[in-house]
mmCIF file of C-alpha atoms and ligand atoms in Angstrom:
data_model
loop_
_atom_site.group_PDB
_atom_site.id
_atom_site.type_symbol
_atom_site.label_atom_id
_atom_site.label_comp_id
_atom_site.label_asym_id
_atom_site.label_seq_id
_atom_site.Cartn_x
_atom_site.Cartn_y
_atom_site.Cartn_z
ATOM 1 C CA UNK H 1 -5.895 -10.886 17.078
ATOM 2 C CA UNK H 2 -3.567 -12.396 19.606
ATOM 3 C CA UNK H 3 -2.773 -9.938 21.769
ATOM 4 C CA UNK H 4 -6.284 -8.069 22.064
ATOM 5 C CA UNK H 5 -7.614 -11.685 22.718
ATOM 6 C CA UNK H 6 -4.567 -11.886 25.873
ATOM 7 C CA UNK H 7 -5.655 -8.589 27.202
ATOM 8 C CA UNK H 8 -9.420 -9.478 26.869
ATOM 9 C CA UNK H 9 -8.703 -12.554 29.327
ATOM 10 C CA UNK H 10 -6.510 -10.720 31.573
ATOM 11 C CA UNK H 11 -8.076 -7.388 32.128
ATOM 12 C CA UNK H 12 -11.952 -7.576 30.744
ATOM 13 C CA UNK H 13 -14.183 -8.010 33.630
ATOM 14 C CA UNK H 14 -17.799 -9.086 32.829
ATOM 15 C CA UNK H 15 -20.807 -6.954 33.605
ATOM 16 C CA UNK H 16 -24.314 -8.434 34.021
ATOM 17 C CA UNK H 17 -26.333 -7.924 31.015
ATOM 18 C CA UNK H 18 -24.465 -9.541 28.783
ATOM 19 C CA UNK H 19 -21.573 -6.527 29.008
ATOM 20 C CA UNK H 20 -18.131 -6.390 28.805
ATOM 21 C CA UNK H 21 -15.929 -4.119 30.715
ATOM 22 C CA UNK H 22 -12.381 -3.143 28.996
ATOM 23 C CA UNK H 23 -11.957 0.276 30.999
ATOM 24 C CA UNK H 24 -8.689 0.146 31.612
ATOM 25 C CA UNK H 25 -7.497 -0.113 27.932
ATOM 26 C CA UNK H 26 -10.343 1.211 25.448
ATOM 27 C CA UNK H 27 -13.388 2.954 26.521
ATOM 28 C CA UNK H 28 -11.806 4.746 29.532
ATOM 29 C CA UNK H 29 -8.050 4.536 30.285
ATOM 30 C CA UNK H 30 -6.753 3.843 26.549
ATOM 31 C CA UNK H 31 -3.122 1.848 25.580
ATOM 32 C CA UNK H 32 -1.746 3.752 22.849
ATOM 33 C CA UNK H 33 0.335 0.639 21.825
ATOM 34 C CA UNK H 34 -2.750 -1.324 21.643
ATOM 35 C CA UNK H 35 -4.413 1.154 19.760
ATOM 36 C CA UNK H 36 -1.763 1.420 17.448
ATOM 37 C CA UNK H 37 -1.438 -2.511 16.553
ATOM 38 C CA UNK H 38 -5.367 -2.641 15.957
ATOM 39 C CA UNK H 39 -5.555 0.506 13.848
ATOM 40 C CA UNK H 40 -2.946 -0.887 11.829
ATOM 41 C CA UNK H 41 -4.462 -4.166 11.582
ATOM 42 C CA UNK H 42 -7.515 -2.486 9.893
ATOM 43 C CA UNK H 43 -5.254 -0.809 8.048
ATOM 44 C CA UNK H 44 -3.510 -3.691 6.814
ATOM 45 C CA UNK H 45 -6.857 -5.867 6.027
ATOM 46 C CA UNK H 46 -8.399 -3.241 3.914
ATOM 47 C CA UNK H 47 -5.542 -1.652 2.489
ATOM 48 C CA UNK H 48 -6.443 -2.586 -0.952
ATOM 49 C CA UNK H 49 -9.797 -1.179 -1.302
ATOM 50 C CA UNK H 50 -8.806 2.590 -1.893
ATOM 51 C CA UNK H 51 -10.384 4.064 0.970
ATOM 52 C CA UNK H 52 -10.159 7.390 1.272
ATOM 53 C CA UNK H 53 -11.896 7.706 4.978
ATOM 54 C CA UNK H 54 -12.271 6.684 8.180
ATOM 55 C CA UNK H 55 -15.287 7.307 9.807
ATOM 56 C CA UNK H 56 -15.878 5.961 13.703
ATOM 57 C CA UNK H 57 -18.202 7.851 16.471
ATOM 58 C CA UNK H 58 -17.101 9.846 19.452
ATOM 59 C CA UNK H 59 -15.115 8.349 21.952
ATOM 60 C CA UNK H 60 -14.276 4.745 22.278
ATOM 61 C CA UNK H 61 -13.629 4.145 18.226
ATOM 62 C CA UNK H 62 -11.417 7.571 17.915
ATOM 63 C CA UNK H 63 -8.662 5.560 19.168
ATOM 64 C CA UNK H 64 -8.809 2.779 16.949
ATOM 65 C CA UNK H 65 -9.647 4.710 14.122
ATOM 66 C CA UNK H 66 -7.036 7.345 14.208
ATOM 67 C CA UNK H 67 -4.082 4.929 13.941
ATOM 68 C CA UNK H 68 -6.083 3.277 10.832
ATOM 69 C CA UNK H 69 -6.277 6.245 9.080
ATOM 70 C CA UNK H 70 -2.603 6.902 10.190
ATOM 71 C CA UNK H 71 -1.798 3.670 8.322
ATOM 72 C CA UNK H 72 -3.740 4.615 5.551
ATOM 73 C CA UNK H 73 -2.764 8.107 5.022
ATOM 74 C CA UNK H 74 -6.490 9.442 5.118
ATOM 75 C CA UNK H 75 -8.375 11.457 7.239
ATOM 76 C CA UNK H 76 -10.716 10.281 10.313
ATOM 77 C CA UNK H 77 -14.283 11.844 11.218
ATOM 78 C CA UNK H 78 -15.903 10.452 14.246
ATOM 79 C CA UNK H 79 -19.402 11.441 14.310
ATOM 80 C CA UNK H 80 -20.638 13.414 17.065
ATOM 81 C CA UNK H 81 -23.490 12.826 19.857
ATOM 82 C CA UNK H 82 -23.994 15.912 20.593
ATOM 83 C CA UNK H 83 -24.454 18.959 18.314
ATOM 84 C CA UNK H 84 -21.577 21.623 18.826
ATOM 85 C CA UNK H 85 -22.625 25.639 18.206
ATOM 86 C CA UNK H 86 -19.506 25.113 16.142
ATOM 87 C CA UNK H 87 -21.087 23.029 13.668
ATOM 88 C CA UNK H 88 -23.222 25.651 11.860
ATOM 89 C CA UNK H 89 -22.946 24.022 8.499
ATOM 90 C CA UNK H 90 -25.258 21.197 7.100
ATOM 91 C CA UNK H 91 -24.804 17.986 8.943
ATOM 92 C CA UNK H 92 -25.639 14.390 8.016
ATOM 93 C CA UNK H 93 -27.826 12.692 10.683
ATOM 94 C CA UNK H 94 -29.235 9.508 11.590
ATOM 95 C CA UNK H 95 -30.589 8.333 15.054
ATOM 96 C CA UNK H 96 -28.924 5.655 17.332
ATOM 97 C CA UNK H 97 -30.157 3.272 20.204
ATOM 98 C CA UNK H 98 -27.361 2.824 22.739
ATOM 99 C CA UNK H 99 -27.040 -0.568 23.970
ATOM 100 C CA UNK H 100 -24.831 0.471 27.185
ATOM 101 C CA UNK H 101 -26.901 3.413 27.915
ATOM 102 C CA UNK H 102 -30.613 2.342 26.556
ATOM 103 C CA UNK H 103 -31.015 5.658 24.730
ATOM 104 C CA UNK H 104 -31.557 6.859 21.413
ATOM 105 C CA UNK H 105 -29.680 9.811 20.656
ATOM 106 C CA UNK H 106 -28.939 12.019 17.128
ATOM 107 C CA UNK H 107 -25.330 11.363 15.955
ATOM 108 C CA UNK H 108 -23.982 13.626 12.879
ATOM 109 C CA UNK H 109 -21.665 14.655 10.892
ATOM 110 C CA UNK H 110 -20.680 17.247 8.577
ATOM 111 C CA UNK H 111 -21.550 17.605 5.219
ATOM 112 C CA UNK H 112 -18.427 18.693 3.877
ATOM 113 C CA UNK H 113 -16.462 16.113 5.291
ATOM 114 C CA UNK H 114 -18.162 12.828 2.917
ATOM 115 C CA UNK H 115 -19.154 12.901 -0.464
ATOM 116 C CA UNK H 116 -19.946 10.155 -3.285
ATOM 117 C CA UNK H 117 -16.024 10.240 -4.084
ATOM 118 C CA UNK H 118 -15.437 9.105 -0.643
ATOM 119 C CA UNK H 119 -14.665 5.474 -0.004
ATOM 120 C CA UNK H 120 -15.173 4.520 3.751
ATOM 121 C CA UNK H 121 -14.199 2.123 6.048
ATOM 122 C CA UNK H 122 -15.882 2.639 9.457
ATOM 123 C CA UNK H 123 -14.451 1.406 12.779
ATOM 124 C CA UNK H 124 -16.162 1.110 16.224
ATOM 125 C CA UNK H 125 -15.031 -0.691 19.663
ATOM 126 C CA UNK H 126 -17.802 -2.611 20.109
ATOM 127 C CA UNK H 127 -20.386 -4.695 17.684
ATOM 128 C CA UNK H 128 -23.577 -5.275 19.615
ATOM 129 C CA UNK H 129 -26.536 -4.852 18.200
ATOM 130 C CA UNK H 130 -25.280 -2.943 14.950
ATOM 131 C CA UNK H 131 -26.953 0.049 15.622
ATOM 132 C CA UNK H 132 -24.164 2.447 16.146
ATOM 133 C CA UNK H 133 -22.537 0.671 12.985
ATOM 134 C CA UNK H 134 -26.088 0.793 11.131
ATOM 135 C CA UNK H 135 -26.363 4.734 12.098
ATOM 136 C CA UNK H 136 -22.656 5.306 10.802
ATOM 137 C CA UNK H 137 -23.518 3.502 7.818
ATOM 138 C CA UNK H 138 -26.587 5.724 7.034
ATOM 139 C CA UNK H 139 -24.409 8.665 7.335
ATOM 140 C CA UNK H 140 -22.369 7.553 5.026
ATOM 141 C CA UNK H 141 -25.001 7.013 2.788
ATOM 142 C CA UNK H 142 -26.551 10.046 3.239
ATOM 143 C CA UNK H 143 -23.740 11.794 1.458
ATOM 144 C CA UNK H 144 -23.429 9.190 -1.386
ATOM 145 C CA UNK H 145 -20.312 7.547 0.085
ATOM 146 C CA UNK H 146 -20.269 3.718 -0.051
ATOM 147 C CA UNK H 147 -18.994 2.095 2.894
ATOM 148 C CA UNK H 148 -16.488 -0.385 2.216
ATOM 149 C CA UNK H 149 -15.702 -2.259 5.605
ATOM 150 C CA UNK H 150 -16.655 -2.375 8.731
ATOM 151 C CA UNK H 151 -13.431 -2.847 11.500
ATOM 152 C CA UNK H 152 -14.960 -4.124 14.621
ATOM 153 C CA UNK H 153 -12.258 -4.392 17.788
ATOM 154 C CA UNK H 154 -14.603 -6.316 20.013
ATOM 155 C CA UNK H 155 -17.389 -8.430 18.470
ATOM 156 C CA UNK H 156 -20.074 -10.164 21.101
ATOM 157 C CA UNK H 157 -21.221 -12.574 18.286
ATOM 158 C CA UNK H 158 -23.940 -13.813 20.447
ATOM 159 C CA UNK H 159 -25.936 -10.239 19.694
ATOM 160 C CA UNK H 160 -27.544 -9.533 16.385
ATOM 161 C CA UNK H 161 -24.774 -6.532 15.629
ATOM 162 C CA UNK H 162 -23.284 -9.344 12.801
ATOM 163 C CA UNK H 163 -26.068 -10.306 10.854
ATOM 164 C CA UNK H 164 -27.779 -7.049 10.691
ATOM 165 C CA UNK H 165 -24.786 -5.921 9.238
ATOM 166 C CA UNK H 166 -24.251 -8.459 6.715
ATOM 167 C CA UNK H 167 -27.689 -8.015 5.547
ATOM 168 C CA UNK H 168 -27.048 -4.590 4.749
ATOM 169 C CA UNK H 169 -24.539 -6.210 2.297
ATOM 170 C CA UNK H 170 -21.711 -4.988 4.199
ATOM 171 C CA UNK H 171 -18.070 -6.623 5.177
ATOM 172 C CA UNK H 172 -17.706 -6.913 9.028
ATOM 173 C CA UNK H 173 -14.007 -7.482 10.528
ATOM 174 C CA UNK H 174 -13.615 -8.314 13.858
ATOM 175 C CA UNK H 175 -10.399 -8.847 15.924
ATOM 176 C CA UNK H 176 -11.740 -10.286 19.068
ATOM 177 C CA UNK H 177 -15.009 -12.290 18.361
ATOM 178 C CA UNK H 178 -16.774 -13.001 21.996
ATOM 179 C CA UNK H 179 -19.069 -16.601 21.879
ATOM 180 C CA UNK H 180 -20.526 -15.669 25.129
ATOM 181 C CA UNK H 181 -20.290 -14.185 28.830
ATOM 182 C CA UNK H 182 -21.704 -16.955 30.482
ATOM 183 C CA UNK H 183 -21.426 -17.054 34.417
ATOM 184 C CA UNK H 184 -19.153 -14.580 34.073
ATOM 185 C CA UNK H 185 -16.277 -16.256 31.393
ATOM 186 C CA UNK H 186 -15.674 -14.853 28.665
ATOM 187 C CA UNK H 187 -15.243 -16.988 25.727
ATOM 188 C CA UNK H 188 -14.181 -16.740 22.195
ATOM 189 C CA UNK H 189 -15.047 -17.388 18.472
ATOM 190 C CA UNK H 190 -12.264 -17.627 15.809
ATOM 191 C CA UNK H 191 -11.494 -14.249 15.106
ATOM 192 C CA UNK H 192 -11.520 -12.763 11.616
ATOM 193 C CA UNK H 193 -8.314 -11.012 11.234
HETATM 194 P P1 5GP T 1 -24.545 -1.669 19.175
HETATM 195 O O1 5GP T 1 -24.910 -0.352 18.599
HETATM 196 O O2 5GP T 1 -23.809 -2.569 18.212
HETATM 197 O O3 5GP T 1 -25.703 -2.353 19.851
HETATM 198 O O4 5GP T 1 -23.536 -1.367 20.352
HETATM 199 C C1 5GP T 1 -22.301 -0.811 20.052
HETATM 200 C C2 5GP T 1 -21.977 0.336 20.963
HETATM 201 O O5 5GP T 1 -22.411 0.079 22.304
HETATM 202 C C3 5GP T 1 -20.483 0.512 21.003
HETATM 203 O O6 5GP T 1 -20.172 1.724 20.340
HETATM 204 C C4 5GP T 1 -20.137 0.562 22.467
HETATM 205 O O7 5GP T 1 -19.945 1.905 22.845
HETATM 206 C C5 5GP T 1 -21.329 0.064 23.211
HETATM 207 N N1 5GP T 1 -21.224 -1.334 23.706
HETATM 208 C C6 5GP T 1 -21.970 -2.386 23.287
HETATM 209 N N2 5GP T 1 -21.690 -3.479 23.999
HETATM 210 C C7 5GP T 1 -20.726 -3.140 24.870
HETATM 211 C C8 5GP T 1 -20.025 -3.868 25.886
HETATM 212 O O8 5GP T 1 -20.220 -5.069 26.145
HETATM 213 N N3 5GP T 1 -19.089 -3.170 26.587
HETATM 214 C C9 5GP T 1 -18.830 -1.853 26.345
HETATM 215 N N4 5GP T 1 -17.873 -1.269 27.088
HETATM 216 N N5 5GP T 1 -19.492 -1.134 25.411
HETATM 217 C C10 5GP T 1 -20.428 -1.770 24.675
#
């Protein structure tokens, strides 16, 4: 995607480690327009595979997600990290390892929000290693909902977060697809959407 790819160059500043930093228009500071234009990209790639969910994970993918589900005239869940005294009913959980914060921590979601009628398509900001994709997948599963899609915003293809994905038999779509951060450049793959 174009313009994501534009504001990647102009106002992504590398990290060490192999990290990006896009804090001033995702994960911290958030453009709504931007936001809008990617959800509705999702929503325009997988509008013809009935989904009837969005599910993302607190806080980076809400922003995405919301506009997708917008599109698609469904509701959004993002899972939670932490468990609420508000959620008293049965949850769905699986464990994830953070790649940015080198934790593992218990995400879940409600119950009553996914069932085997659902049909998801899951969204997330980043694609690393997979594993906050992987939990949100389990989740899914958990409940007997088969995941759909998989709408990445920023891929770093030179991490595993692709494949492990793929072998899971799922459909990954990413709309900024990073080759590498290299001495501090950021360069691209062909994206997929
Ligand atoms: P994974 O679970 O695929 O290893 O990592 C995905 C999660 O880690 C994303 O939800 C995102 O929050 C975070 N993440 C991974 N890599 C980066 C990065 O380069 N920059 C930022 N800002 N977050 C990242």
């Amino acid at each position: 995607m174009e313009k994501l790819v534009s504001r990647i160059k102009q106002d992504g500043r590398v990290l060490g480690e192999g990290v990006l930093k896009v804090d001033s228009f995702i994960t911290h500071q958030v453009d709504p327009v931007l936001m809008a234009d990617i959800g509705y990209r999702f929503a325009e790639v997988f509008e013809d595979q009935g989904i009837t969910k969005v599910v993302t994970i607190e806080a980076s993918g809400i922003a995405p997600a919301i506009f997708a589900a917008q599109k698609l005239g469904v509701p959004m869940i993002f899972a939670r990290k932490a468990k609420s005294l508000t959620m008293d009913e049965e949850l769905l959980t699986s464990s994830v390892y953070s790649f940015t914060k080198q934790v593992t921590s218990q995400v879940s979601i409600s119950r009553k929000f996914l069932s085997s009628a659902d049909k998801v398509l899951i969204i997330d900001d980043f694609l690393a290693n997979g594993q906050a994709a992987k939990g949100l997948v389990e989740l899914c599963q958990q409940a007997g909902a088969k995941v759909d899609g998989i709408g990445i915003v920023i891929e770093k293809s030179f991490q595993d977060g692709r494949s492990l994905l793929e072998e899971m038999g799922m459909r990954v779509v990413s709309l900024a697809r990073i080759a590498s951060l290299e001495n501090a450049q950021v360069s691209f793959l062909e994206e997929d959407a």
